[in-house]
Amino acid sequence: MGFHSHRKPQIIIGVFQAWKNLKGKLLCCHYYAGLALRQSSALPDGLHERVQSALITLQRCGCLLRDLVRVRDRDVFTAVSRALVGQPGYTYRYLNTRLFTIPWHCEGEEGQKDEKEKPCCDSDLRDQEKEKKEEEEEDSGQGCSHSSPPSSTPPPDVAGLVQFNMTLINYMDPTAMTQLKEEPYYGMGKMAVGWHHDENLVPLSPVAVYSYSCPAEPKNEEKETETEEKACWRVGLKVAWDIHTPGLALPLQSGDCYYMTDDLNQTHQHCVLAGDTARFSSTHRVVQCCTGTLDYIQKRCSEALENLHTDPEKNTKSLKSLLPSTLQHIEDIHNEVEFEWLRQYWFQGRRYARFCSWWTKPMEQMEKDWKEMERMVRVMEFSNSCISAKYCPILTNHTSMESLFIQLCRPLYSSL
C-alpha cells in the first residue's frame, strides 16, 4: 500500500484560489472529480442566519451529545458531540451504535404526541427542526416545500432528484478536544475526525455538508491576520487505502457547503482537520434504512406475535405453533429487538426524551412485545430439553412430535 515510501506524499493546495472562484463547479482535478464546493455567498439570502440560529439552539437545548462507539474492539466516546435530525421513525447506525432521529417537522404536520396530547418536541426546538428541514430541502436541490425555485441552484451534478432523509449534526470545539492526533500521511495538521467513509448510505447517493465556524474570541488584530489562513477548518480527502496519490485539504469558510457526489464516498476517505474556533457541521445524507426504521421493527414484532393466541373467554394466552423452526424465528426477532433497538435506545436514544418524546411510546410498546417474545423463547428452551431422547425416552415411541410439544409446552406458556 505504500506506507513505507521514502518520498513524502503530496497534498494539493495550489488549486484552492482558482477553485474558490468556480462557485460550485466540480474540482478541476480528476482525483477528486466527485467533490463540489458551494461558497457561502451562493446560498439564498437569510439562510445562514436561520440555519446558524438553529444549530446554536440545538446546542443550547442539550441536544448535541457524545456517542459511545466501537473502534478497533474498544468502546470509546466520540470527541465530537452529535445529534441526528431527520425523518420521524428513522435511525442511523455507525460504529456499532444506533442513533435515533429527533424528527424534523414540516408545516401542517402534528407529529407524534405524548400522553397529554402535547407536541412531541419543545416549541423552540420544533422551530429549529423545521429550519433544518428547510436547509435539507435547499441542499437537496428539490425545494419540496418551496412555492418557487430556490434563489440559487447547487452544482449541476448535485441537483438531481435526491431527497435527503436525515442530517447528522456535529459540534466540535478544539479547545475541549484533548490529544488531537496529527494527520499521519500528508502533514495536514490536527484531526478532529480521522480518515473514514460515511457508513450505511444508499449507493451513489450524494452527501451535502454545511459548515459553520463560530466567531473567534477578540484577539490582537496583527496576530489574527497572521493566523487567519491556518485557523480555518478544513476537510481532507484521499483515495482510499492509497497514500501515493496526492491528498486534498480544502479550507472551509463559515457558511460554505461541500458535496461528495457519485461514488466519491466509496472510493475515497475523508477526515476533518481542526481549526482554532468551535465549528458546527450539518451532514445531509440519504441513509440506507431498510432495517433501520420504526415501521420495520414494529412489523418484525407483529410477525413474531402472530404465533400468540389469546382466548377471549378465558383471557389466557397460548402458542399456535411449537415447531422448532417457528420458535427459532421468534428468537431471532427477539434478539434483534433486544440488541439492535432496546439496548441501544435505553443507553443512547433515551437521552433525548427530556426534550423530545417522539420515541417514548413506541419504545415502551416494543419493550412489552419483547417480554412476550421472551416468554416464547423460554418455552423453546424448555421444549429443546424435552425433545432429546436422552432426557425424554417417550419420544422414541411418539408418532407426532408436534402433538407432544403441544402437550408439554402449551400449558407451560400460560404459567410463565
mmCIF file of C-alpha atoms in Angstrom, residues 4-260:
data_model
loop_
_atom_site.group_PDB
_atom_site.id
_atom_site.type_symbol
_atom_site.label_atom_id
_atom_site.label_comp_id
_atom_site.label_asym_id
_atom_site.label_seq_id
_atom_site.Cartn_x
_atom_site.Cartn_y
_atom_site.Cartn_z
ATOM 1 C CA HIS A 4 6.865 2.679 3.705
ATOM 2 C CA SER A 5 7.505 5.181 0.933
ATOM 3 C CA HIS A 6 10.606 7.362 1.449
ATOM 4 C CA ARG A 7 9.049 10.226 -0.505
ATOM 5 C CA LYS A 8 6.602 12.346 1.488
ATOM 6 C CA PRO A 9 3.120 12.200 -0.081
ATOM 7 C CA GLN A 10 1.889 15.379 -1.736
ATOM 8 C CA ILE A 11 -1.050 17.497 -0.713
ATOM 9 C CA ILE A 12 -2.991 19.536 -3.240
ATOM 10 C CA ILE A 13 -3.051 23.169 -2.173
ATOM 11 C CA GLY A 14 -2.325 25.127 -5.355
ATOM 12 C CA VAL A 15 -5.804 24.711 -6.823
ATOM 13 C CA PHE A 16 -7.606 26.458 -3.976
ATOM 14 C CA GLN A 17 -7.551 30.075 -5.169
ATOM 15 C CA ALA A 18 -8.644 29.195 -8.696
ATOM 16 C CA TRP A 19 -11.272 26.805 -7.362
ATOM 17 C CA LYS A 20 -12.765 29.351 -4.976
ATOM 18 C CA ASN A 21 -13.907 31.379 -7.970
ATOM 19 C CA LEU A 22 -15.833 28.497 -9.524
ATOM 20 C CA LYS A 23 -18.743 28.803 -7.039
ATOM 21 C CA GLY A 24 -19.855 25.216 -7.098
ATOM 22 C CA LYS A 25 -18.192 23.848 -10.235
ATOM 23 C CA LEU A 26 -16.558 20.479 -9.845
ATOM 24 C CA LEU A 27 -12.926 20.429 -8.770
ATOM 25 C CA CYS A 28 -10.584 20.542 -11.744
ATOM 26 C CA CYS A 29 -8.643 17.501 -10.681
ATOM 27 C CA HIS A 30 -9.540 14.007 -11.815
ATOM 28 C CA TYR A 31 -8.518 12.580 -8.438
ATOM 29 C CA TYR A 32 -11.472 14.366 -6.801
ATOM 30 C CA ALA A 33 -13.952 14.734 -9.644
ATOM 31 C CA GLY A 34 -16.900 13.938 -7.353
ATOM 32 C CA LEU A 35 -16.180 16.823 -4.978
ATOM 33 C CA ALA A 36 -18.018 20.132 -5.320
ATOM 34 C CA LEU A 37 -17.891 23.360 -3.335
ATOM 35 C CA ARG A 38 -20.669 25.894 -2.878
ATOM 36 C CA GLN A 39 -19.449 29.073 -1.291
ATOM 37 C CA SER A 40 -21.442 30.811 1.432
ATOM 38 C CA SER A 41 -22.201 33.757 -0.872
ATOM 39 C CA ALA A 42 -24.014 31.427 -3.284
ATOM 40 C CA LEU A 43 -26.640 30.402 -0.721
ATOM 41 C CA PRO A 44 -30.006 32.220 -0.516
ATOM 42 C CA ASP A 45 -30.183 35.428 1.492
ATOM 43 C CA GLY A 46 -31.158 34.878 5.105
ATOM 44 C CA LEU A 47 -30.497 31.141 5.113
ATOM 45 C CA HIS A 48 -27.243 31.440 7.054
ATOM 46 C CA GLU A 49 -28.809 33.357 9.929
ATOM 47 C CA ARG A 50 -31.708 30.915 10.281
ATOM 48 C CA VAL A 51 -29.598 27.769 10.000
ATOM 49 C CA GLN A 52 -26.878 29.006 12.340
ATOM 50 C CA SER A 53 -29.511 30.047 14.866
ATOM 51 C CA ALA A 54 -30.998 26.527 14.637
ATOM 52 C CA LEU A 55 -27.607 24.923 15.255
ATOM 53 C CA ILE A 56 -26.928 27.108 18.285
ATOM 54 C CA THR A 57 -30.413 26.353 19.664
ATOM 55 C CA LEU A 58 -29.838 22.606 19.352
ATOM 56 C CA GLN A 59 -26.622 23.000 21.312
ATOM 57 C CA ARG A 60 -28.272 25.226 23.935
ATOM 58 C CA CYS A 61 -31.075 22.675 24.418
ATOM 59 C CA GLY A 62 -28.507 19.987 25.171
ATOM 60 C CA CYS A 63 -29.262 18.001 22.018
ATOM 61 C CA LEU A 64 -25.645 17.546 20.953
ATOM 62 C CA LEU A 65 -24.120 14.647 22.869
ATOM 63 C CA ARG A 66 -21.085 12.392 22.657
ATOM 64 C CA ASP A 67 -21.779 8.840 21.493
ATOM 65 C CA LEU A 68 -20.283 5.607 22.755
ATOM 66 C CA VAL A 69 -18.922 3.782 19.696
ATOM 67 C CA ARG A 70 -16.867 0.689 18.952
ATOM 68 C CA VAL A 71 -13.458 1.363 17.380
ATOM 69 C CA ARG A 72 -10.844 -1.374 16.945
ATOM 70 C CA ASP A 73 -12.551 -3.604 19.522
ATOM 71 C CA ARG A 74 -12.642 -0.783 22.087
ATOM 72 C CA ASP A 75 -15.636 1.160 23.378
ATOM 73 C CA VAL A 76 -14.833 4.872 23.264
ATOM 74 C CA PHE A 77 -16.745 8.139 23.497
ATOM 75 C CA THR A 78 -16.581 10.353 20.436
ATOM 76 C CA ALA A 79 -14.697 13.623 20.814
ATOM 77 C CA VAL A 80 -17.386 15.245 18.661
ATOM 78 C CA SER A 81 -20.874 15.959 20.053
ATOM 79 C CA ARG A 82 -23.697 14.876 17.748
ATOM 80 C CA ALA A 83 -27.422 14.755 17.160
ATOM 81 C CA LEU A 84 -29.433 13.094 14.408
ATOM 82 C CA VAL A 85 -32.306 15.081 12.919
ATOM 83 C CA GLY A 86 -34.449 13.589 10.187
ATOM 84 C CA GLN A 87 -37.496 11.678 9.076
ATOM 85 C CA PRO A 88 -39.685 10.585 12.017
ATOM 86 C CA GLY A 89 -39.002 6.980 12.983
ATOM 87 C CA TYR A 90 -35.662 6.723 11.186
ATOM 88 C CA THR A 91 -32.372 5.653 12.748
ATOM 89 C CA TYR A 92 -28.750 5.691 11.623
ATOM 90 C CA ARG A 93 -26.198 3.072 12.580
ATOM 91 C CA TYR A 94 -22.453 3.698 12.644
ATOM 92 C CA LEU A 95 -19.561 2.064 14.524
ATOM 93 C CA ASN A 96 -21.969 -0.380 16.234
ATOM 94 C CA THR A 97 -24.069 2.498 17.543
ATOM 95 C CA ARG A 98 -27.675 3.295 16.612
ATOM 96 C CA LEU A 99 -28.762 6.929 16.653
ATOM 97 C CA PHE A 100 -32.458 7.800 16.865
ATOM 98 C CA THR A 101 -33.713 10.817 14.939
ATOM 99 C CA ILE A 102 -35.049 13.923 16.534
ATOM 100 C CA PRO A 103 -37.873 14.287 13.984
ATOM 101 C CA TRP A 104 -37.947 17.323 11.780
ATOM 102 C CA HIS A 105 -41.358 18.843 11.231
ATOM 103 C CA CYS A 106 -42.987 20.396 8.195
ATOM 104 C CA GLU A 107 -45.807 22.918 8.161
ATOM 105 C CA GLY A 108 -49.138 21.249 8.860
ATOM 106 C CA GLU A 109 -47.532 18.206 10.486
ATOM 107 C CA GLU A 110 -48.551 17.466 14.044
ATOM 108 C CA GLY A 111 -46.192 14.560 14.505
ATOM 109 C CA GLN A 112 -46.448 12.026 17.283
ATOM 110 C CA LYS A 113 -47.784 13.395 20.577
ATOM 111 C CA ASP A 114 -47.308 12.324 24.148
ATOM 112 C CA GLU A 115 -49.930 11.139 26.605
ATOM 113 C CA LYS A 116 -51.052 14.702 27.365
ATOM 114 C CA GLU A 117 -51.618 15.447 23.663
ATOM 115 C CA LYS A 118 -48.778 17.930 23.528
ATOM 116 C CA PRO A 119 -46.369 18.174 20.587
ATOM 117 C CA CYS A 120 -43.508 15.700 20.899
ATOM 118 C CA CYS A 121 -40.877 18.442 20.964
ATOM 119 C CA ASP A 122 -40.301 21.668 22.836
ATOM 120 C CA SER A 123 -41.758 24.531 20.742
ATOM 121 C CA ASP A 124 -38.401 26.296 20.399
ATOM 122 C CA LEU A 125 -36.700 23.067 19.385
ATOM 123 C CA ARG A 126 -39.549 22.268 16.991
ATOM 124 C CA ASP A 127 -38.958 25.540 15.148
ATOM 125 C CA GLN A 128 -35.285 24.700 14.738
ATOM 126 C CA GLU A 129 -36.117 21.241 13.387
ATOM 127 C CA LYS A 130 -38.296 22.887 10.740
ATOM 128 C CA GLU A 131 -35.321 25.072 9.894
ATOM 129 C CA LYS A 132 -33.126 22.015 9.435
ATOM 130 C CA LYS A 133 -35.782 20.522 7.157
ATOM 131 C CA GLU A 134 -35.720 23.666 5.003
ATOM 132 C CA GLU A 135 -31.930 23.518 4.871
ATOM 133 C CA GLU A 136 -32.140 19.857 3.819
ATOM 134 C CA GLU A 137 -34.506 20.792 1.005
ATOM 135 C CA GLU A 138 -32.203 23.586 -0.119
ATOM 136 C CA ASP A 139 -29.204 21.235 -0.148
ATOM 137 C CA SER A 140 -31.142 18.523 -1.973
ATOM 138 C CA GLY A 141 -31.890 20.801 -4.910
ATOM 139 C CA GLN A 142 -35.552 19.829 -4.817
ATOM 140 C CA GLY A 143 -37.011 22.533 -2.589
ATOM 141 C CA CYS A 144 -40.038 20.347 -1.890
ATOM 142 C CA SER A 145 -41.757 22.824 0.400
ATOM 143 C CA HIS A 146 -40.920 25.927 -1.601
ATOM 144 C CA SER A 147 -43.613 27.577 -3.719
ATOM 145 C CA SER A 148 -40.915 28.884 -6.043
ATOM 146 C CA PRO A 149 -37.472 27.589 -7.030
ATOM 147 C CA PRO A 150 -34.552 28.382 -4.705
ATOM 148 C CA SER A 151 -32.751 31.624 -5.473
ATOM 149 C CA SER A 152 -29.525 29.733 -6.067
ATOM 150 C CA THR A 153 -29.024 26.304 -7.582
ATOM 151 C CA PRO A 154 -26.482 23.743 -6.407
ATOM 152 C CA PRO A 155 -23.777 22.338 -8.664
ATOM 153 C CA PRO A 156 -25.235 20.613 -11.754
ATOM 154 C CA ASP A 157 -24.201 17.094 -10.790
ATOM 155 C CA VAL A 158 -25.666 17.561 -7.293
ATOM 156 C CA ALA A 159 -29.091 18.882 -8.276
ATOM 157 C CA GLY A 160 -30.629 15.569 -9.233
ATOM 158 C CA LEU A 161 -33.824 14.106 -7.883
ATOM 159 C CA VAL A 162 -32.466 13.312 -4.452
ATOM 160 C CA GLN A 163 -34.271 13.577 -1.140
ATOM 161 C CA PHE A 164 -32.072 13.520 1.943
ATOM 162 C CA ASN A 165 -33.762 11.671 4.795
ATOM 163 C CA MET A 166 -31.626 12.888 7.697
ATOM 164 C CA THR A 167 -28.776 15.104 8.773
ATOM 165 C CA LEU A 168 -26.068 14.264 11.291
ATOM 166 C CA ILE A 169 -25.229 17.467 13.164
ATOM 167 C CA ASN A 170 -21.767 17.714 14.703
ATOM 168 C CA TYR A 171 -20.298 20.220 17.136
ATOM 169 C CA MET A 172 -16.523 20.362 17.532
ATOM 170 C CA ASP A 173 -14.662 22.615 19.948
ATOM 171 C CA PRO A 174 -10.894 22.140 19.523
ATOM 172 C CA THR A 175 -10.169 23.621 22.950
ATOM 173 C CA ALA A 176 -12.214 20.828 24.546
ATOM 174 C CA MET A 177 -10.876 18.045 22.316
ATOM 175 C CA THR A 178 -7.745 16.833 24.064
ATOM 176 C CA GLN A 179 -4.963 14.894 22.381
ATOM 177 C CA LEU A 180 -5.974 15.523 18.783
ATOM 178 C CA LYS A 181 -3.941 13.267 16.512
ATOM 179 C CA GLU A 182 -1.796 14.569 13.696
ATOM 180 C CA GLU A 183 -2.876 13.588 10.201
ATOM 181 C CA PRO A 184 -0.370 10.776 9.549
ATOM 182 C CA TYR A 185 0.174 10.727 5.785
ATOM 183 C CA TYR A 186 0.286 14.258 4.374
ATOM 184 C CA GLY A 187 1.101 16.502 7.337
ATOM 185 C CA MET A 188 -2.283 18.222 7.114
ATOM 186 C CA GLY A 189 -2.391 19.111 10.812
ATOM 187 C CA LYS A 190 -4.582 18.118 13.752
ATOM 188 C CA MET A 191 -7.568 15.888 13.005
ATOM 189 C CA ALA A 192 -10.908 16.378 14.767
ATOM 190 C CA VAL A 193 -12.251 13.305 12.936
ATOM 191 C CA GLY A 194 -9.927 10.681 11.447
ATOM 192 C CA TRP A 195 -9.958 9.127 7.994
ATOM 193 C CA HIS A 196 -13.215 7.288 7.262
ATOM 194 C CA HIS A 197 -16.050 6.566 4.844
ATOM 195 C CA ASP A 198 -19.620 7.545 5.762
ATOM 196 C CA GLU A 199 -21.478 4.317 6.550
ATOM 197 C CA ASN A 200 -24.849 2.848 5.570
ATOM 198 C CA LEU A 201 -25.676 5.242 2.743
ATOM 199 C CA VAL A 202 -27.727 4.489 -0.365
ATOM 200 C CA PRO A 203 -25.123 3.602 -3.054
ATOM 201 C CA LEU A 204 -24.068 6.570 -5.217
ATOM 202 C CA SER A 205 -26.185 8.986 -3.189
ATOM 203 C CA PRO A 206 -24.662 12.432 -2.539
ATOM 204 C CA VAL A 207 -23.581 13.815 0.818
ATOM 205 C CA ALA A 208 -24.012 17.554 1.413
ATOM 206 C CA VAL A 209 -22.219 19.270 4.303
ATOM 207 C CA TYR A 210 -22.940 22.763 5.645
ATOM 208 C CA SER A 211 -20.065 24.181 7.714
ATOM 209 C CA TYR A 212 -20.443 26.955 10.295
ATOM 210 C CA SER A 213 -17.388 28.195 12.189
ATOM 211 C CA CYS A 214 -18.246 30.083 15.348
ATOM 212 C CA PRO A 215 -16.836 33.611 15.697
ATOM 213 C CA ALA A 216 -13.457 33.726 17.393
ATOM 214 C CA GLU A 217 -12.834 35.474 20.656
ATOM 215 C CA PRO A 218 -11.450 39.033 20.204
ATOM 216 C CA LYS A 219 -7.702 38.917 19.563
ATOM 217 C CA ASN A 220 -4.865 41.232 18.744
ATOM 218 C CA GLU A 221 -5.511 42.367 15.150
ATOM 219 C CA GLU A 222 -1.990 41.646 13.959
ATOM 220 C CA LYS A 223 -1.971 38.100 15.327
ATOM 221 C CA GLU A 224 -5.415 37.445 13.904
ATOM 222 C CA THR A 225 -4.236 38.479 10.431
ATOM 223 C CA GLU A 226 -1.161 36.276 10.658
ATOM 224 C CA THR A 227 -3.032 33.123 11.668
ATOM 225 C CA GLU A 228 -6.262 33.583 9.708
ATOM 226 C CA GLU A 229 -5.482 31.014 6.992
ATOM 227 C CA LYS A 230 -4.111 28.438 9.450
ATOM 228 C CA ALA A 231 -7.075 28.827 11.813
ATOM 229 C CA CYS A 232 -9.812 27.733 9.401
ATOM 230 C CA TRP A 233 -11.390 24.296 9.470
ATOM 231 C CA ARG A 234 -10.688 22.028 6.517
ATOM 232 C CA VAL A 235 -11.945 18.776 5.086
ATOM 233 C CA GLY A 236 -9.263 16.357 3.962
ATOM 234 C CA LEU A 237 -9.750 13.787 1.208
ATOM 235 C CA LYS A 238 -7.611 10.950 -0.074
ATOM 236 C CA VAL A 239 -8.024 7.965 -2.355
ATOM 237 C CA ALA A 240 -8.995 5.036 -0.136
ATOM 238 C CA TRP A 241 -6.033 2.899 1.029
ATOM 239 C CA ASP A 242 -3.642 4.937 -1.104
ATOM 240 C CA ILE A 243 -1.110 7.481 0.158
ATOM 241 C CA HIS A 244 0.838 7.870 -3.091
ATOM 242 C CA THR A 245 -1.925 9.845 -4.801
ATOM 243 C CA PRO A 246 -1.831 13.480 -3.617
ATOM 244 C CA GLY A 247 -4.252 14.224 -0.796
ATOM 245 C CA LEU A 248 -6.539 17.249 -0.650
ATOM 246 C CA ALA A 249 -7.088 19.670 2.231
ATOM 247 C CA LEU A 250 -9.970 22.010 1.407
ATOM 248 C CA PRO A 251 -10.311 25.160 3.560
ATOM 249 C CA LEU A 252 -13.894 25.845 4.644
ATOM 250 C CA GLN A 253 -15.058 29.369 5.335
ATOM 251 C CA SER A 254 -18.042 29.777 7.626
ATOM 252 C CA GLY A 255 -21.225 29.096 5.656
ATOM 253 C CA ASP A 256 -19.576 27.085 2.875
ATOM 254 C CA CYS A 257 -21.131 23.829 1.665
ATOM 255 C CA TYR A 258 -19.344 20.955 0.043
ATOM 256 C CA TYR A 259 -20.767 17.933 -1.732
ATOM 257 C CA MET A 260 -19.475 14.405 -2.221
#
